[in-house]
mmCIF file of C-alpha atoms and ligand atoms in Angstrom:
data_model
loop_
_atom_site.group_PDB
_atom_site.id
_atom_site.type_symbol
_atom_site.label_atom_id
_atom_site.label_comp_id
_atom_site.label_asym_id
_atom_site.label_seq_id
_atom_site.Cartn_x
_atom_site.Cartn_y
_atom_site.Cartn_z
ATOM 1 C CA UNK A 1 52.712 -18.161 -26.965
ATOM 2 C CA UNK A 2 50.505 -16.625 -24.491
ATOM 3 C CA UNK A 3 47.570 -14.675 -25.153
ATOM 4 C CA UNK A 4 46.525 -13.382 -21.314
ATOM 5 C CA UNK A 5 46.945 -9.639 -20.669
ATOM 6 C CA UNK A 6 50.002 -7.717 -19.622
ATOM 7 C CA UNK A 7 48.640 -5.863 -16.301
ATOM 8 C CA UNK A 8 49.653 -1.971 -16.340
ATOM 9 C CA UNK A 9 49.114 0.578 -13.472
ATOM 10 C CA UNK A 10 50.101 3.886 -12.328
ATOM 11 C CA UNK A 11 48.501 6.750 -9.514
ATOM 12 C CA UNK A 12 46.311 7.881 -12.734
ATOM 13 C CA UNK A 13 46.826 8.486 -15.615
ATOM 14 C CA UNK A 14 50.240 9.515 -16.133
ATOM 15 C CA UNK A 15 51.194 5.648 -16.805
ATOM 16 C CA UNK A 16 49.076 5.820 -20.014
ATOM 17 C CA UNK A 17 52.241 7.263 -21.698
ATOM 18 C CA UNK A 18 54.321 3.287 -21.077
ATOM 19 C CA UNK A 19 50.867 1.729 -22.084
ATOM 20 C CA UNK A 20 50.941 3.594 -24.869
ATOM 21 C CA UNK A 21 54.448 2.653 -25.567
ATOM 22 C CA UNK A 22 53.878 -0.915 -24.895
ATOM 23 C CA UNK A 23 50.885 -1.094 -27.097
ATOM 24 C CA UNK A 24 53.065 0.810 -30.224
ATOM 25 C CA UNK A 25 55.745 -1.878 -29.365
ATOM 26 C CA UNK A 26 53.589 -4.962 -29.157
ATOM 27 C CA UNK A 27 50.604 -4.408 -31.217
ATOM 28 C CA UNK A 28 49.393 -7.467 -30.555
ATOM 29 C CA UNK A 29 49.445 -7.517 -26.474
ATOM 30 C CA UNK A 30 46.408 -7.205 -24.728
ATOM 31 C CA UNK A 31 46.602 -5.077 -21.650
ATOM 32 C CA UNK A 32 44.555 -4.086 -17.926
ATOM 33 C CA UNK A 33 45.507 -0.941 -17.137
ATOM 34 C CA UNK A 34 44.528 0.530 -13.734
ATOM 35 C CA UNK A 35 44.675 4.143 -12.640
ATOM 36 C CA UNK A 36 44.679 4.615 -8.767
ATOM 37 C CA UNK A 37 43.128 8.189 -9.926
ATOM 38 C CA UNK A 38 41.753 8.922 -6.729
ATOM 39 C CA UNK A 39 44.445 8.524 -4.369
ATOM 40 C CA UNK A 40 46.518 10.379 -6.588
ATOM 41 C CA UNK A 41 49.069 12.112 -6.244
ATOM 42 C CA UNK A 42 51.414 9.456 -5.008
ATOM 43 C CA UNK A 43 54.114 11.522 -5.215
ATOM 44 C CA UNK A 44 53.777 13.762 -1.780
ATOM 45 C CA UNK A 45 52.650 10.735 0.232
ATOM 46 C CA UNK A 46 55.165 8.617 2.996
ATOM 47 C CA UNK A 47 56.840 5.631 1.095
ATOM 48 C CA UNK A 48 55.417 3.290 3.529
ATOM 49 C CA UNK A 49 51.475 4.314 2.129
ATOM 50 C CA UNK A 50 52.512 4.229 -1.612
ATOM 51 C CA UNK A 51 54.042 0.730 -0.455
ATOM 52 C CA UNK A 52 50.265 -0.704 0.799
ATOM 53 C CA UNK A 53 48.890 0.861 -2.519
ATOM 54 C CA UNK A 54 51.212 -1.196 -4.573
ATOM 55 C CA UNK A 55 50.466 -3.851 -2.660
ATOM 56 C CA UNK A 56 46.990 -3.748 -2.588
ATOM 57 C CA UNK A 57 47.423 -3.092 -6.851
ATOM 58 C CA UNK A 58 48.741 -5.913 -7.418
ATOM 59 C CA UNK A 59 47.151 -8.516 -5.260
ATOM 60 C CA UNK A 60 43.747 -7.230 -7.548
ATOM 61 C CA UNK A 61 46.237 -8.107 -10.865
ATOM 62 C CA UNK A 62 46.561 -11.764 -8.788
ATOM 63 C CA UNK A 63 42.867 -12.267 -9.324
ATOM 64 C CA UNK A 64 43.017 -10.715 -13.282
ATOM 65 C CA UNK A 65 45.129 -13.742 -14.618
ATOM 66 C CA UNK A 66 47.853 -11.252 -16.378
ATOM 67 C CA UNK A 67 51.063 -12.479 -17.559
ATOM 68 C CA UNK A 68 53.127 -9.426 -16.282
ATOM 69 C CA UNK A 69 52.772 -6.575 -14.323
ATOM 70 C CA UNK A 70 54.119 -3.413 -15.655
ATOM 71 C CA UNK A 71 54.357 -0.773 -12.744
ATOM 72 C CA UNK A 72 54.144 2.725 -15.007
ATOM 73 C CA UNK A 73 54.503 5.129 -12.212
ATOM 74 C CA UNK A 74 57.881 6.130 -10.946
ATOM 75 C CA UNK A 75 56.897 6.492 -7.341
ATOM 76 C CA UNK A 76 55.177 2.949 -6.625
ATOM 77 C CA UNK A 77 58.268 1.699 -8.548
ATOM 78 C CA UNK A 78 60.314 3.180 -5.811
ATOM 79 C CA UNK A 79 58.690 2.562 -2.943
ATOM 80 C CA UNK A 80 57.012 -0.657 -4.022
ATOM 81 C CA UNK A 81 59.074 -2.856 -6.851
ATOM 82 C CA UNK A 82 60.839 -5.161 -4.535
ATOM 83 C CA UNK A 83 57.769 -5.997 -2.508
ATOM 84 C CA UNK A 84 55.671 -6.633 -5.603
ATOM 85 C CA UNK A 85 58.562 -8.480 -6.749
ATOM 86 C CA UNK A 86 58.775 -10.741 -3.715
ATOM 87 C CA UNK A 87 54.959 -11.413 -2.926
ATOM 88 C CA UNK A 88 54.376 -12.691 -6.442
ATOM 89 C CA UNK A 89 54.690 -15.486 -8.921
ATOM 90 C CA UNK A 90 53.518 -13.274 -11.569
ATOM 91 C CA UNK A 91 57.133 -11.036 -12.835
ATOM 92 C CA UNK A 92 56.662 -7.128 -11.739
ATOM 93 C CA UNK A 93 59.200 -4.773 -14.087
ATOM 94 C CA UNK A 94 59.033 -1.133 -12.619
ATOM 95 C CA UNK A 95 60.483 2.307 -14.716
ATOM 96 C CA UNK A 96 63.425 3.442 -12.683
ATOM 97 C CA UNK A 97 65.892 0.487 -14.452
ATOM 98 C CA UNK A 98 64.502 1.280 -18.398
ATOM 99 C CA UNK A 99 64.781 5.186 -17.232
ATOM 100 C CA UNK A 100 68.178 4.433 -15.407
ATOM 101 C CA UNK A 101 69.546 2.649 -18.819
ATOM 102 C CA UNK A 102 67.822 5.364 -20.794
ATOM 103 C CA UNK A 103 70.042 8.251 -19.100
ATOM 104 C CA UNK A 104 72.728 6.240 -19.039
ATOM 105 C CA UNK A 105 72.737 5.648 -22.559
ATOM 106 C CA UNK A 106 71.913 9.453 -23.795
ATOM 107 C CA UNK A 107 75.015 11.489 -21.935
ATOM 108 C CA UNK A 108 78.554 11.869 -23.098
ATOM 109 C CA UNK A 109 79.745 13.976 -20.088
ATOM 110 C CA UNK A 110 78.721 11.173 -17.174
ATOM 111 C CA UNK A 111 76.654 14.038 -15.272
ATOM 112 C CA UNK A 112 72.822 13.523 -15.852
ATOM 113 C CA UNK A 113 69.819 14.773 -14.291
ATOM 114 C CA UNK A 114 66.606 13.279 -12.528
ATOM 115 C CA UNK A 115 63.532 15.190 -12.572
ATOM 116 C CA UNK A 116 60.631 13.379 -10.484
ATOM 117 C CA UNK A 117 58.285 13.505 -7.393
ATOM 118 C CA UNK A 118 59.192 14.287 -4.029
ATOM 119 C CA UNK A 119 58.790 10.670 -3.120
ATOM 120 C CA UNK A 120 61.117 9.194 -5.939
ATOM 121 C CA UNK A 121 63.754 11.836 -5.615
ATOM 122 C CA UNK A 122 63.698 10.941 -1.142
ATOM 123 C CA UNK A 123 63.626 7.253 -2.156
ATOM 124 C CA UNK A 124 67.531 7.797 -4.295
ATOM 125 C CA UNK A 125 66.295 5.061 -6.474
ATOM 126 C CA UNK A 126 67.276 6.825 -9.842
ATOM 127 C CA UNK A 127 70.992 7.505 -8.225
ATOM 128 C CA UNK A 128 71.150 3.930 -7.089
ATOM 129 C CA UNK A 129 69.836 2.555 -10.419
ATOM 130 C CA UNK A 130 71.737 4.850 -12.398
ATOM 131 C CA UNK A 131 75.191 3.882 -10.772
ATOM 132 C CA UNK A 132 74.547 -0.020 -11.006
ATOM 133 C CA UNK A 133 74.733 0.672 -14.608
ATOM 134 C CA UNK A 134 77.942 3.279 -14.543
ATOM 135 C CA UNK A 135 79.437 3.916 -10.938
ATOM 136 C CA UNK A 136 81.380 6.859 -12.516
ATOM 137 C CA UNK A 137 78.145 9.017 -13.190
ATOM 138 C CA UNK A 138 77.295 11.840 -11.473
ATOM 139 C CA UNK A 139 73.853 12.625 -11.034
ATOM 140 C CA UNK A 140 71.490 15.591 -9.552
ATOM 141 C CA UNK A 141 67.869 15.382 -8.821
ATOM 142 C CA UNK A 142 65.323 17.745 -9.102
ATOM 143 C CA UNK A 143 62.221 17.182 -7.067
ATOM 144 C CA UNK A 144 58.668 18.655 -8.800
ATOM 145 C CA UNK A 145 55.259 18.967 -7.576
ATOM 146 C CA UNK A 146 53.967 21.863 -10.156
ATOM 147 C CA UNK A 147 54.816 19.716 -13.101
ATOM 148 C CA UNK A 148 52.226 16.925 -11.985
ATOM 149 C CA UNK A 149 49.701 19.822 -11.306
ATOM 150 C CA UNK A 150 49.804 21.503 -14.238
ATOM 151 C CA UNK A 151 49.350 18.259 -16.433
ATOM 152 C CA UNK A 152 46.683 17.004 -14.022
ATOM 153 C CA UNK A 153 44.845 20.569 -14.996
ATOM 154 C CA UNK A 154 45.054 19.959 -18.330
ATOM 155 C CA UNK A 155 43.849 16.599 -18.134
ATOM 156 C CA UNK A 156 40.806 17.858 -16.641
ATOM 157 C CA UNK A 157 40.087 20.936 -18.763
ATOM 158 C CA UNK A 158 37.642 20.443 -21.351
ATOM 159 C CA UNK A 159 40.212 21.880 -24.167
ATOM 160 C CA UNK A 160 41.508 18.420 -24.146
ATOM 161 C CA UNK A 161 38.424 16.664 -24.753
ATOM 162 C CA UNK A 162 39.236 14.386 -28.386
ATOM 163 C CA UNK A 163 42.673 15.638 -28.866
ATOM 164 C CA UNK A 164 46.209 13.650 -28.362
ATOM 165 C CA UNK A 165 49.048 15.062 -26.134
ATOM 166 C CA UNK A 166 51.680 14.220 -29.086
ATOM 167 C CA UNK A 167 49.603 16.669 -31.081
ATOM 168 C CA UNK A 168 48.561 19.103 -28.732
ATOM 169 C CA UNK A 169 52.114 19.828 -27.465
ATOM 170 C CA UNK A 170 51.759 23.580 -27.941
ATOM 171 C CA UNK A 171 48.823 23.590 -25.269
ATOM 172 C CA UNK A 172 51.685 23.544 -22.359
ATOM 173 C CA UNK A 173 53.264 26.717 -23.557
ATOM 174 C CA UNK A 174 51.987 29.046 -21.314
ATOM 175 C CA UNK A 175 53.892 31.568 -18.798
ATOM 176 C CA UNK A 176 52.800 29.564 -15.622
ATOM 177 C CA UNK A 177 54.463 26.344 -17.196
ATOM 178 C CA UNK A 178 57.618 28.139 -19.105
ATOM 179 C CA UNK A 179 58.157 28.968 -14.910
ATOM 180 C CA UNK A 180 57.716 26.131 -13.578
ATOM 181 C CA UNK A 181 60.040 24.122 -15.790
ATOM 182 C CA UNK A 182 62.526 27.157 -15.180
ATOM 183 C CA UNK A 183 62.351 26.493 -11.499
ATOM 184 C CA UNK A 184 61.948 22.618 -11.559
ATOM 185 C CA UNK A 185 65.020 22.297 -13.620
ATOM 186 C CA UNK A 186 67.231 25.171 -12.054
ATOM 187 C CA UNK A 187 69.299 22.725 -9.485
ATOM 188 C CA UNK A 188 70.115 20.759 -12.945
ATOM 189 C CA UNK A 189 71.494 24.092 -14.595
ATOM 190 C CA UNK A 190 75.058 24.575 -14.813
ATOM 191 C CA UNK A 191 76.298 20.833 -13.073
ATOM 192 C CA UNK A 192 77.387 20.513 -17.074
ATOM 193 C CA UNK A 193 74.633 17.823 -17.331
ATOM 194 C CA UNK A 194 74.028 16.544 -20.781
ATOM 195 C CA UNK A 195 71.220 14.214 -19.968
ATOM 196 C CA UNK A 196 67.960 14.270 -18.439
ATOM 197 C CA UNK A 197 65.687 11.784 -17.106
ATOM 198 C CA UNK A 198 62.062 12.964 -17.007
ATOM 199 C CA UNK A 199 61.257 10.223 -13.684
ATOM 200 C CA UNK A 200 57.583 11.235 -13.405
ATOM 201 C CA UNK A 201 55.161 9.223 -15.798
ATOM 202 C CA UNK A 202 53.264 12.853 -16.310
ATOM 203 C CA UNK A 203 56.280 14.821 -17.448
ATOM 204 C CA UNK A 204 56.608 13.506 -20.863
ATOM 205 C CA UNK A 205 53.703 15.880 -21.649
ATOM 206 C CA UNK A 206 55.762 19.021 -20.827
ATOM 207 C CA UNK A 207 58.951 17.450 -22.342
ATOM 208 C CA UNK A 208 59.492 20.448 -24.392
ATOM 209 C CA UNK A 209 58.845 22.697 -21.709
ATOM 210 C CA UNK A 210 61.485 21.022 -19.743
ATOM 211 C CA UNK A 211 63.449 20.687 -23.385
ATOM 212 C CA UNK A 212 63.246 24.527 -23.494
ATOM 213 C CA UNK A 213 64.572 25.257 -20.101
ATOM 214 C CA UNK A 214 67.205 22.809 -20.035
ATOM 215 C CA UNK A 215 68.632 23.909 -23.384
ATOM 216 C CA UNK A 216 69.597 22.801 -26.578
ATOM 217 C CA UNK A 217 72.917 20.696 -25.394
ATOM 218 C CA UNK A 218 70.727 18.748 -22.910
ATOM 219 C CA UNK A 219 68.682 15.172 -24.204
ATOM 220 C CA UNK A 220 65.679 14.853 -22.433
ATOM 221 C CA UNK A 221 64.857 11.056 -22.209
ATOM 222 C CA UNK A 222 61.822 9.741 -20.954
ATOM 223 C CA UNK A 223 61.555 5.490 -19.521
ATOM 224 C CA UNK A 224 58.594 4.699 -21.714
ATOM 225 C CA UNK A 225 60.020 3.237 -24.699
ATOM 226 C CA UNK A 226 62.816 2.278 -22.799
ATOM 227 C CA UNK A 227 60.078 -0.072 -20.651
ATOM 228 C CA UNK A 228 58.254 -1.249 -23.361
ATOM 229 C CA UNK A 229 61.818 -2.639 -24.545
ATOM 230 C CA UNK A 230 62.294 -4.740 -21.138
ATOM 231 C CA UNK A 231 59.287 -5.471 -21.648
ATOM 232 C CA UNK A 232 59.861 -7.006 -25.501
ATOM 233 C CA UNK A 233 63.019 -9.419 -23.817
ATOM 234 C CA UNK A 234 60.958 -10.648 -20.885
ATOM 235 C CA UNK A 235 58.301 -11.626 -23.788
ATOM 236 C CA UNK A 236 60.872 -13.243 -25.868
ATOM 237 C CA UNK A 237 62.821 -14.721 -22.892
ATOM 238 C CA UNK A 238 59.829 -16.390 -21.841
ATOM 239 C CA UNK A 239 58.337 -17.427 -25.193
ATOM 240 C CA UNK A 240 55.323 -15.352 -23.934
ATOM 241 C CA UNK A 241 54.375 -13.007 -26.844
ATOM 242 C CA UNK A 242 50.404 -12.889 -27.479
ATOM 243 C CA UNK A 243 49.324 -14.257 -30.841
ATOM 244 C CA UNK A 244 48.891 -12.544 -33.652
ATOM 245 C CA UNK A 245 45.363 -11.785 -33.284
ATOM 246 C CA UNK A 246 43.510 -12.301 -37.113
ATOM 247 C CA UNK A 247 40.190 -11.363 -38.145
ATOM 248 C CA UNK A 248 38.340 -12.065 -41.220
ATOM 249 C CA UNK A 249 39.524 -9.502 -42.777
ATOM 250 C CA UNK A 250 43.197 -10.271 -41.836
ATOM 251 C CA UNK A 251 43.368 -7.550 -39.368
ATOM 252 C CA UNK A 252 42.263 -7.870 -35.568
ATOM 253 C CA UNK A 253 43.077 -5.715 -32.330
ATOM 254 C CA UNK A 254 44.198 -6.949 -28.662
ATOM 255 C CA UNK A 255 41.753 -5.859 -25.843
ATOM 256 C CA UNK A 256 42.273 -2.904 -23.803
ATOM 257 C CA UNK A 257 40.640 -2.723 -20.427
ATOM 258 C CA UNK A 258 40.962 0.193 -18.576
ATOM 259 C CA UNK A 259 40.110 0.624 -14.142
ATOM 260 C CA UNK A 260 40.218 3.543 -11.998
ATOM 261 C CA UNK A 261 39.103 3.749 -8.595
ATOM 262 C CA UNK A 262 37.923 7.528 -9.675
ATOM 263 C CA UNK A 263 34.155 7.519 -9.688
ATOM 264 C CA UNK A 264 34.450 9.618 -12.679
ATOM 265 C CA UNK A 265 34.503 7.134 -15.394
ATOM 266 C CA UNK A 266 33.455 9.663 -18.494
ATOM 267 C CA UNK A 267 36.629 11.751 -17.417
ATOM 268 C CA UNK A 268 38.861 9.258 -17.073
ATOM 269 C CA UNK A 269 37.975 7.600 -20.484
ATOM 270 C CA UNK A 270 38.314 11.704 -21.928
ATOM 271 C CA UNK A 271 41.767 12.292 -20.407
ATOM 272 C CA UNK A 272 42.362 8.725 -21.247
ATOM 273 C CA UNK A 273 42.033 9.255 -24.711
ATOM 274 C CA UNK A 274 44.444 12.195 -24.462
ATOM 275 C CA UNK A 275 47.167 10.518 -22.983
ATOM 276 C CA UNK A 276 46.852 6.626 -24.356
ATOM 277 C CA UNK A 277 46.019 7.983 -28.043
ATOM 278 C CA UNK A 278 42.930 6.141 -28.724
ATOM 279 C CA UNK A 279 39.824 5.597 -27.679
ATOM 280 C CA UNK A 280 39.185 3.621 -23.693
ATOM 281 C CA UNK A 281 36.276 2.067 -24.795
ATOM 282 C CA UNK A 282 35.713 -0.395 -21.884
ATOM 283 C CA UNK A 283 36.579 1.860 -18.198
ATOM 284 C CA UNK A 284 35.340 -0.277 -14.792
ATOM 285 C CA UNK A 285 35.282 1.572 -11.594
ATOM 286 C CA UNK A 286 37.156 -0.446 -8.630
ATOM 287 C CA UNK A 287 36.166 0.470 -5.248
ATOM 288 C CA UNK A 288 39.353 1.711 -2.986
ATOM 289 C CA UNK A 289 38.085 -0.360 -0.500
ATOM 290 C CA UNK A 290 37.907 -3.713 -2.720
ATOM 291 C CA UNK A 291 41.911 -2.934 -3.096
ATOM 292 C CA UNK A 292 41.989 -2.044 0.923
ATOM 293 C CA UNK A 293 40.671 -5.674 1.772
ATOM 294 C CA UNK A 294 42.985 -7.377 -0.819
ATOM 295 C CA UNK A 295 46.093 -5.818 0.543
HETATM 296 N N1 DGL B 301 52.818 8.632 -11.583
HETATM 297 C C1 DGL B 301 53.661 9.385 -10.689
HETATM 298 C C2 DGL B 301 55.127 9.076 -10.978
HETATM 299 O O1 DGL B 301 55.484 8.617 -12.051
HETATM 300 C C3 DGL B 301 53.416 10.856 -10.778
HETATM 301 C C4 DGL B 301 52.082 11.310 -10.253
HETATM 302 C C5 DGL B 301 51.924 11.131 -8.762
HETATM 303 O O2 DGL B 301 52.568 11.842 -7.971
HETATM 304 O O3 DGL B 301 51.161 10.248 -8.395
HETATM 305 O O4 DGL B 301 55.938 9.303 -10.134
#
């Protein structure tokens, strides 16, 4: 048994969707989740500065005494996974794999689809990951910018204030998103894909958007359950599952702590909400240039 925190981050808040997988999976876990919210978007930026980010991430983790690192965002996966990996006692598990094995698993015809950041698509992490698994797939990416945008808009609109994505699906179908996901997913129409990886930790919000575009003969799979699996056997390999936490009253919660270097806390706790599913009811700001000096 081990009771410390699991240690979660992502460029905002897009990594709230694995948390929120992870904490549905292992209701018992606690968890420190950090959103880099205001150097995001990661996506657009050179590998080589989303590499010092994840460094700098997870030399603060170091100090935090978590048991695992979880890194929710597709992008510092790619650029950063094998550094973590390297610099640290402390196991690092990244997306791309649990998305890779996720694809993998849903197609029938061997042709799937990646549909991600700039930066994840340049980095040919999903295409390298994917073929470890099955060298016979075929696989075409689809780099998106809008798709991050449009969520991040959402996120900050005021419409979203108390409300959960899973139940507020209907708020993405508008004409300016039904086009986007008609353009992002174009290069992935007629390649006689059958599967589709959504390889950005914002797009699960618009996955029937992309669902829509894509067509009825297409799965649209998304790595956070698939995560929160790895993340179940690295807990069981290692004996390593929190305690079941008990109150008086035989019930009890694990504690959620939530960081962004946004100095926006209210927001972030708001958008939070939307994303994670319940309330972030303890959000610490962490100076940019605290993580600067660890890295
Ligand atoms: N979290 C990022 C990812 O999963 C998307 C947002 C960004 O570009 O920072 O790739």
């Amino acid at each position: 048994m081990d009771p410390r925190p699991i240690g979660v981050f992502d460029s905002g808040l897009g990594g709230l969707t694995v948390a929120r997988a992870i904490a549905t999976t292992l209701p018992h876990e606690s968890m420190i989740y950090l959103g880099d919210t205001a150097r995001c978007p990661y996506g657009p930026r050179p590998q080589g500065q989303v590499r010092d980010f994840v460094r700098q991430i997870v030399a603060w983790f170091a100090h935090k005494d978590v048991k695992l690192i979880v890194i929710a965002c597709n992008t510092a996966t790619a650029a950063g996974l094998d550094l973590a990996q390297r610099t640290l006692d402390v196991p690092v598990l990244g997306v791309i794999v649990p998305g890779a094995r996720a694809v993998v698993q849903a197609t029938r015809t061997r042709h799937v689809g990646v549909l991600a950041t700039q930066g994840t698509c340049d980095s040919l992490s999903y295409p390298e990951a994917i073929r470890a698994l099955d060298a016979g797939v075929k696989v075409w990416q689809a780099p998106s910018a809008r798709g991050v945008e449009v969520v991040e808009e959402r996120l900050a609109s005021p419409a979203a204030m108390g409300r959960d994505w899973m139940s507020d699906r209907g708020a993405f179908d508008t004409p300016l998103v039904r086009a986007i996901a008609e353009e992002d997913t174009a290069p992935l129409r007629g390649q006689g894909i059958d599967a589709v990886i959504l390889g950005c930790t914002h797009f699960p919000l618009l996955k029937d958007e992309y669902q829509r575009a894509l067509g009825p003969g297409v799965r649209v799979v998304s790595s956070a359950e698939e995560t929160a699996s790895e993340v179940v056997e690295y807990l069981e390999r290692g004996e390593a599952f929190a305690p079941a936490i008990m109150d008086d009253a035989g019930g009890g919660e694990p504690a959620y702590h939530f960081a962004t270097t946004s100095d926006e806390l209210g927001s972030f706790a708001v958008a939070g909400e939307y994303v994670f599913g319940r309330k972030l009811a303890l959000v610490e700001h962490v100076d940019e240039g605290l993580l600067e000096r660890l890295g």
